Short mmCIF file of C-alpha atoms in Angstrom, two decimals:
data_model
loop_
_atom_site.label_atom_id
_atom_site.label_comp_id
_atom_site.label_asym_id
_atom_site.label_seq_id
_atom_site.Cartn_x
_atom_site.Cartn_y
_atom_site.Cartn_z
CA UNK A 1 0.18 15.03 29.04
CA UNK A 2 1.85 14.36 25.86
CA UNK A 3 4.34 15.67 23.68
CA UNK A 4 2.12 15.44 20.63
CA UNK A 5 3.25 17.91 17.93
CA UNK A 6 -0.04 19.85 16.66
CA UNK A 7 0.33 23.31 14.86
CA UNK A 8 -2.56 24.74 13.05
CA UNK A 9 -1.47 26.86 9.63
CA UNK A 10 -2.89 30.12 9.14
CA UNK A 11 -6.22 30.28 8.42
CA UNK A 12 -6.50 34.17 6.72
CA UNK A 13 -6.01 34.53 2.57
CA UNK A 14 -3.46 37.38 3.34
CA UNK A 15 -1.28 35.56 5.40
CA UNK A 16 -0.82 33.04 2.73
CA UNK A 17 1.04 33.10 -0.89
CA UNK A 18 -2.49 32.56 -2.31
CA UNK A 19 -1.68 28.79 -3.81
CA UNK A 20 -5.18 27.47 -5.19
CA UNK A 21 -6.84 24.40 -3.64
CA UNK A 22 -8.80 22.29 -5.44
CA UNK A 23 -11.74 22.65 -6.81
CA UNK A 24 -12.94 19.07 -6.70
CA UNK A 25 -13.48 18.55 -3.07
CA UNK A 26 -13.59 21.11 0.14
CA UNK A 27 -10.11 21.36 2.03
CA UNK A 28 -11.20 23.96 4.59
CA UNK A 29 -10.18 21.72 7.19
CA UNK A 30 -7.42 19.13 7.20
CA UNK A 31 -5.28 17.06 9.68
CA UNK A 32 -2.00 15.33 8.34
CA UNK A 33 -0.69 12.61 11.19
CA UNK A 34 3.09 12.25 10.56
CA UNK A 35 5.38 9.13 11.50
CA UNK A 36 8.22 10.79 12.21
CA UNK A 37 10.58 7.42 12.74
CA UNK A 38 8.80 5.58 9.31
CA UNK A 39 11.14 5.10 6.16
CA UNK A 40 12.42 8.86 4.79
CA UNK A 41 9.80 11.07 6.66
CA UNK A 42 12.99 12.42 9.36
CA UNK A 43 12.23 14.94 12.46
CA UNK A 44 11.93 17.46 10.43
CA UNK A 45 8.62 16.33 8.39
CA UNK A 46 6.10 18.13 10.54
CA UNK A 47 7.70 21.79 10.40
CA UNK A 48 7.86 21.40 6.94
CA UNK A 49 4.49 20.29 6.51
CA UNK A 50 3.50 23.10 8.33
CA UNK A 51 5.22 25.40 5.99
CA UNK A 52 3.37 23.81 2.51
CA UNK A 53 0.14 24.25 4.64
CA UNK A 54 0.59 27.87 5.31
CA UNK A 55 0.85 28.41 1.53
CA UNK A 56 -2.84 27.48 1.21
CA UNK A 57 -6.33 29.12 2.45
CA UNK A 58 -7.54 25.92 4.50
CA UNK A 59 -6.97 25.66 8.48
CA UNK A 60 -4.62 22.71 8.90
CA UNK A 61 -3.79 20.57 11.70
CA UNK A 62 -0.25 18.18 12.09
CA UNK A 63 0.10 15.77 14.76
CA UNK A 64 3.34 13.90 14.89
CA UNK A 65 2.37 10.20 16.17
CA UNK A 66 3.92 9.05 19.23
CA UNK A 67 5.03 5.11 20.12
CA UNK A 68 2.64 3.54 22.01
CA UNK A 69 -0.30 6.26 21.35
CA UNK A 70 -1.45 5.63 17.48
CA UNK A 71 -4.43 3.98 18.32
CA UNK A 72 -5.89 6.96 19.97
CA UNK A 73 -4.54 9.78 18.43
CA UNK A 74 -5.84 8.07 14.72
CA UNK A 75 -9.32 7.31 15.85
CA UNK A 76 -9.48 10.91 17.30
CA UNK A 77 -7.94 11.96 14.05
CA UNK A 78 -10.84 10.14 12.27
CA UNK A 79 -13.62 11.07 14.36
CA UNK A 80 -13.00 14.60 14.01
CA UNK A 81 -14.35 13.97 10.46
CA UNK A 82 -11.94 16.87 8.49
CA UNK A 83 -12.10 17.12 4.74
CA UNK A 84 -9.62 14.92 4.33
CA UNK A 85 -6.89 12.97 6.65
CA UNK A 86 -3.38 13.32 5.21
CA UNK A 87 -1.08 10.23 6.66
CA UNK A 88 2.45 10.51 6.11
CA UNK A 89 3.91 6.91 6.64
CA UNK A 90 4.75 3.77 5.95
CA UNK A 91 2.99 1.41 4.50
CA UNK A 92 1.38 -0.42 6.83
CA UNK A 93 0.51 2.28 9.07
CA UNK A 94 -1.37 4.52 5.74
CA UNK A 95 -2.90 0.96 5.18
CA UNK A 96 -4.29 0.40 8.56
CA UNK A 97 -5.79 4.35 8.13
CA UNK A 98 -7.36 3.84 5.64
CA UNK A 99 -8.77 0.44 6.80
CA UNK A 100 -10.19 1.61 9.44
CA UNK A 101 -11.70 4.80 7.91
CA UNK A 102 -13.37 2.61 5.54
CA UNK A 103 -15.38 3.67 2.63
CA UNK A 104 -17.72 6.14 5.30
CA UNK A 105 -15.10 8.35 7.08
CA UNK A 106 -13.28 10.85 5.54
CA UNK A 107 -11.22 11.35 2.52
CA UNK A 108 -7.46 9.44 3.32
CA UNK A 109 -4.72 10.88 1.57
CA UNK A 110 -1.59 8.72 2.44
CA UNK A 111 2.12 10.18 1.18
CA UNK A 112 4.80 8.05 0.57
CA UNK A 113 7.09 8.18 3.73
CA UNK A 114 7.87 4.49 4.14
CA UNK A 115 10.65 2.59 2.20
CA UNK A 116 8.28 0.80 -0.45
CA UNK A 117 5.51 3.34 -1.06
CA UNK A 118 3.83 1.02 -2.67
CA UNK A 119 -0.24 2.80 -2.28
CA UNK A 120 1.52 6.51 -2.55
CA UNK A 121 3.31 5.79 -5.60
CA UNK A 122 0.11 4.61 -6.97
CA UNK A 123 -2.21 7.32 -6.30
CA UNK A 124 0.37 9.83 -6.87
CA UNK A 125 3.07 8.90 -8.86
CA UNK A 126 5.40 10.22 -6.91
CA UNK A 127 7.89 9.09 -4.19
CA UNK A 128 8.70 12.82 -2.90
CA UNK A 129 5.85 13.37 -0.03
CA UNK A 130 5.83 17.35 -0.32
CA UNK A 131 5.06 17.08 -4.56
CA UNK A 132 2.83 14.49 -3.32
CA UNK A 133 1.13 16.58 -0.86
CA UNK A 134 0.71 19.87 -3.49
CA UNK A 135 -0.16 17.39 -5.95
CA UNK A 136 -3.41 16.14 -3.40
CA UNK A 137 -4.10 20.04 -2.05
CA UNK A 138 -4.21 21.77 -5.69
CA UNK A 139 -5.06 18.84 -8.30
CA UNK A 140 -7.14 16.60 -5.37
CA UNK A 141 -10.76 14.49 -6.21
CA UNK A 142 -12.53 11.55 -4.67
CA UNK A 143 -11.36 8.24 -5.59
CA UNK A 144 -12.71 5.07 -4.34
CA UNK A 145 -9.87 2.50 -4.16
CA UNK A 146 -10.90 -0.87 -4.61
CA UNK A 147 -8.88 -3.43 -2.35
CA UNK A 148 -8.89 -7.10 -0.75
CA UNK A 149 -8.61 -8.79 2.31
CA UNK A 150 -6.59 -11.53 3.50
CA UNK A 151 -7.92 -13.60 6.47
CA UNK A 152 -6.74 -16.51 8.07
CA UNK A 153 -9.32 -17.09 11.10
CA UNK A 154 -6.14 -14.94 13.39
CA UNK A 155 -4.67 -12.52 11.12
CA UNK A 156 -7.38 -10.18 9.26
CA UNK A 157 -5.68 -7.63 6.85
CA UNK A 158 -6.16 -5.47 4.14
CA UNK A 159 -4.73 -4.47 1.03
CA UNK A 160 -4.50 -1.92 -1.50
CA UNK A 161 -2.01 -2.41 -4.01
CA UNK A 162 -1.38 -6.40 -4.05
CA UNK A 163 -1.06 -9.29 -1.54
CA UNK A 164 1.88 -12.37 -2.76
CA UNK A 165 1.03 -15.87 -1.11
CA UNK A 166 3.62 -18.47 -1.10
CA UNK A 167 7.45 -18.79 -0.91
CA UNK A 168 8.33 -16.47 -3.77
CA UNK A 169 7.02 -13.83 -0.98
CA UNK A 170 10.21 -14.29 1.23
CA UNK A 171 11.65 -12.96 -2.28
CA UNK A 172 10.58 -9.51 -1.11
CA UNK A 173 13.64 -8.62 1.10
CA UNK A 174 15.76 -9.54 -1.75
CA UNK A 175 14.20 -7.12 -4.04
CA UNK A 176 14.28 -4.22 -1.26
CA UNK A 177 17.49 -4.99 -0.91
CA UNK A 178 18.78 -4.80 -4.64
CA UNK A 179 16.22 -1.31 -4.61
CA UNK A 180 19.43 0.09 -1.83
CA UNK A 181 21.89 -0.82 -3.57
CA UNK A 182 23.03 -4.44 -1.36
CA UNK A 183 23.46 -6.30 -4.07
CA UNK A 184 24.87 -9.21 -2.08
CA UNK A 185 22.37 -9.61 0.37
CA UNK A 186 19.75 -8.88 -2.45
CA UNK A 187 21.36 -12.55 -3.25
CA UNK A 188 21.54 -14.30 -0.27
CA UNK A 189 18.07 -13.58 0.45
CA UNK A 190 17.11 -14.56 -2.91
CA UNK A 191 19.04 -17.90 -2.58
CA UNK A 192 16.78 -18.73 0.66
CA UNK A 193 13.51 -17.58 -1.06
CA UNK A 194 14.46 -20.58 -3.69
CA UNK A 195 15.81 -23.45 -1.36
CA UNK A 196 11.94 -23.31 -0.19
CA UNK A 197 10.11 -22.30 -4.13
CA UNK A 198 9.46 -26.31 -4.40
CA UNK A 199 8.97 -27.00 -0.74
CA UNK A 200 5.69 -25.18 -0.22
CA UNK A 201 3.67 -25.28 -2.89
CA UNK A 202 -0.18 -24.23 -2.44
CA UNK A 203 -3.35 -25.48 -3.58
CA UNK A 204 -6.14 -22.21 -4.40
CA UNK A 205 -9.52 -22.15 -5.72
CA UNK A 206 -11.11 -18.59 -7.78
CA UNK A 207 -14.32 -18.16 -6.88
CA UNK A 208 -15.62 -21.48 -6.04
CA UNK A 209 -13.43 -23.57 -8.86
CA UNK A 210 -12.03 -26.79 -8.60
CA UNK A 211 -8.44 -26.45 -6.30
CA UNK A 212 -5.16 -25.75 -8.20
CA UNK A 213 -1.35 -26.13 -7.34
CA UNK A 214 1.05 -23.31 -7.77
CA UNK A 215 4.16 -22.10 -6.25
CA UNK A 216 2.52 -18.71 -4.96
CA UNK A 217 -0.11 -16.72 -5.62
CA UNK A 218 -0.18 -12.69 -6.18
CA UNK A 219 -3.46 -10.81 -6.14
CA UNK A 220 -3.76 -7.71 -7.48
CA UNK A 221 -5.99 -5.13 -7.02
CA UNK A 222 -7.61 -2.76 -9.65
CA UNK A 223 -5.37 0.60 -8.72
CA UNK A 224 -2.17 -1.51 -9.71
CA UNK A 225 -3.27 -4.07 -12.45
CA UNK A 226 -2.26 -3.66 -16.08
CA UNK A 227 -4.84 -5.78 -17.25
CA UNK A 228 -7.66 -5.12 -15.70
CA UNK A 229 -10.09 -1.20 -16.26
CA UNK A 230 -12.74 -1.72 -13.57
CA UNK A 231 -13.03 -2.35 -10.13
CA UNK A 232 -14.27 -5.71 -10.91
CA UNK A 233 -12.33 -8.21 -9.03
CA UNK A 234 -8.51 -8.76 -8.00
CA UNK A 235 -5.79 -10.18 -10.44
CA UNK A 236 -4.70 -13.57 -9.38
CA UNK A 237 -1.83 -14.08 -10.56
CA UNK A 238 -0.34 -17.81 -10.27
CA UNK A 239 3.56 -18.37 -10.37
CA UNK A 240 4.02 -21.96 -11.40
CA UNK A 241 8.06 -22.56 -12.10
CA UNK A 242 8.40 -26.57 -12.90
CA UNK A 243 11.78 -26.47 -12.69
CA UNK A 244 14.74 -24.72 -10.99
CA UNK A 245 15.82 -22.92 -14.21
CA UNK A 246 12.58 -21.53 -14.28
CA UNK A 247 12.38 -20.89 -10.77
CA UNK A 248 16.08 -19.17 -10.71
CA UNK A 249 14.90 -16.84 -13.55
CA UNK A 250 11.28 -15.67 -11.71
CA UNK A 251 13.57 -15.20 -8.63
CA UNK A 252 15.54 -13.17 -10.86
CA UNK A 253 12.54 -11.12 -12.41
CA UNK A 254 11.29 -10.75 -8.42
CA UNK A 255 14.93 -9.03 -7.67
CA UNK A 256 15.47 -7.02 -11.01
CA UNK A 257 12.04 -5.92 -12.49
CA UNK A 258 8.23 -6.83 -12.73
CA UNK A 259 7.85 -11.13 -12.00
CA UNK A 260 4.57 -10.10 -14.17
CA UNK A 261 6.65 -10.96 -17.52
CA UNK A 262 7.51 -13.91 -16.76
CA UNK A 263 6.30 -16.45 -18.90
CA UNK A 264 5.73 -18.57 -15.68
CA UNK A 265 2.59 -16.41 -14.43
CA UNK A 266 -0.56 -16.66 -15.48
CA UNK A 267 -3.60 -14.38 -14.49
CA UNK A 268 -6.98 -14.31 -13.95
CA UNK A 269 -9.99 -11.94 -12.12
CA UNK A 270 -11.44 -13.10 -8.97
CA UNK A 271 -13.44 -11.74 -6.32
CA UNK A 272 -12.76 -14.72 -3.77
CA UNK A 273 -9.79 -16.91 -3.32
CA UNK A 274 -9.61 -20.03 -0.96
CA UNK A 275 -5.40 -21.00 -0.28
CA UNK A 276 -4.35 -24.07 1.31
CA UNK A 277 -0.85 -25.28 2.10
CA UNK A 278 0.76 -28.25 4.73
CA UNK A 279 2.54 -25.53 6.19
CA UNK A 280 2.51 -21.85 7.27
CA UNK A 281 1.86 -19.65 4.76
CA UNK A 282 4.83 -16.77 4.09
CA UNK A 283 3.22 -13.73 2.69
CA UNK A 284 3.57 -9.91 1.86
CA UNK A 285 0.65 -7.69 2.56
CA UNK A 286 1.09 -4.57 0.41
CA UNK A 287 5.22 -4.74 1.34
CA UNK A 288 4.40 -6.03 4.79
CA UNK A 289 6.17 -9.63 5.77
CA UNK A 290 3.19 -11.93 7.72
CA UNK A 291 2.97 -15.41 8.25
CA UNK A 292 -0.66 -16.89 7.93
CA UNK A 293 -1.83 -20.12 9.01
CA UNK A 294 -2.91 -23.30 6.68
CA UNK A 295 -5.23 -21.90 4.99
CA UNK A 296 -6.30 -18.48 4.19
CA UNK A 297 -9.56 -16.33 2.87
CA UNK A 298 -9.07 -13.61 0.43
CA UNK A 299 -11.72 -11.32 -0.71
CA UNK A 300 -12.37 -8.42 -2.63
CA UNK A 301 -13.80 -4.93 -1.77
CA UNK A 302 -15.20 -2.89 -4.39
CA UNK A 303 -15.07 0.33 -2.24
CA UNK A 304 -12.91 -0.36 0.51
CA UNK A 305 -11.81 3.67 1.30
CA UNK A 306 -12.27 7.20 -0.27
CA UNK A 307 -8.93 8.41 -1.31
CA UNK A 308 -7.87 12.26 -2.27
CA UNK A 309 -6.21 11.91 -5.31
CA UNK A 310 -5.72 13.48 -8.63
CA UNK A 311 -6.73 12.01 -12.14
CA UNK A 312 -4.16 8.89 -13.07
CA UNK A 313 -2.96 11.28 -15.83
CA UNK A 314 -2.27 14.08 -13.47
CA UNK A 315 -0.32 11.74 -10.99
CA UNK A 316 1.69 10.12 -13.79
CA UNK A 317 3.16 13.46 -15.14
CA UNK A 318 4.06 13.85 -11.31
CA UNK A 319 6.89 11.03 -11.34
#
């Protein structure tokens, strides 16, 4: 026996304030898995789920995951094939959903509940989970979202929003931290990230070209890029400081705003990426720290999930 939290929302129009569901997609039957211990979800997350739920004509089911028991109670999740699988989470646990729903099983609908929210905020525009969730239930449609993969022969992963190869990826914690307010350790960390910018440089083909050196690479997928319109490849983007000054100032933009105007990057589209390095590689996986091996495989998936989501217009008026 468990203590698994499950509560099923009334099913009957009467009982319910009569909120419309969308007409895009059928929500008769939902399940939302909730991380109660993630980023800003609280213990509280599931009741109040269950609350927005009974506001709506669909029969919905919340299971609170437990340590030790998400493996199970996700694939059971996703074999019950509902209309759609709401995951409120962080990151890396809505990423791993979705993974391994792939672009067959049913509709994923993750809600920002982790610190960086990086896929939520993209699909919805919005960092509040309950607008996020109304948003999905009333305005919802299909959405294939285009992704990558990063492999390294150990470490196989996905990603959604973007992946950053190299040392200016230890710059991550820096920016998290100047995002809650630590400006000093935003600092420190930022200090480290640069004693290593010139120390582990990489060498990266696109799609079969001749091998280049940069400081890092970032590749970004469709749903996030400002430069690209179709789900035709990833953005590579190549951070190449020459000098400290220059390296200093992309730390800076990595801290304070988007590293994307830096005069230092330069992009390109690619649907396959070869990285090589003397050492380990640092890297952030849609905001999640791993350390790859010597070289690393990164490809792109046209389709790589089904996502509930409303138009981009829809979820930018929502922020």
């Amino acid at each position: 026996m468990t203590d698994i939290q499950t509560a099923t929302a009334p099913t009957e129009t009467s009982e319910s304030s009569g909120r419309s569901l969308s007409s895009h997609v059928p929500l008769a039957n939902v399940i939302m898995l909730v991380n109660s211990l993630s980023g800003s979800v609280g213990n509280q997350a599931a009741t109040e789920a269950e609350a927005i739920f009974a506001e709506y004509d669909c029969k919905a089911t919340v299971i609170s995951l437990e340590p030790g028991q998400f493996d199970d109670q996700i694939q059971n999740a996703i074999d019950a094939c509902p209309d759609v699988l709401f995951v409120l989470a962080g990151d890396g646990t809505a990423g791993t959903i979705a993974s391994r729903a792939g672009p067959n099983g049913p509709l994923i609908a993750p809600l920002p509940g982790g610190t960086m929210n990086m896929l939520p905020k993209a699909l919805y525009g919005t960092t509040d989970w309950k607008a996020a969730l109304r948003l999905a239930l009333e305005e919802g449609a299909e959405q294939d979202v285009a992704g990558g993969e990063v492999s390294d022969g150990v470490v196989t992963q996905a990603f959604y929003c973007a992946a950053i190869l190299g040392a200016p990826a230890l710059w991550a914690p820096a920016r998290e931290a100047m995002r809650t307010g630590k400006i000093g350790l935003a600092w420190t960390h930022a200090r480290k990230a640069l004693k290593r910018a010139f120390s582990g440089r990489l060498r990266f083909s696109l799609d079969g070209s001749p091998m280049k050196r940069t400081g890092a690479l970032v590749l970004i997928s469709p749903m996030i890029s400002k430069v690209m319109d179709e789900n035709t490849g990833l953005e590579a983007a190549a951070m190449d400081p020459t000098d400290a000054a220059q390296a200093f100032r992309l730390a800076a933009h990595a801290v304070m705003n988007d590293w994307r105007n830096d005069p230092a990057v330069t992009t390109k589209a690619t649907r396959k990426v070869d990285v090589h390095a003397r050492s380990k590689i640092p890297a952030v996986i849609d905001g999640e720290p791993v350390l790859l091996k010597q070289s690393a495989k990164v490809k792109f998936i046209k389709k790589a999930f089904r996502a509930l989501a409303p138009n981009p217009s829809t979820a930018t008026d929502a922020a």
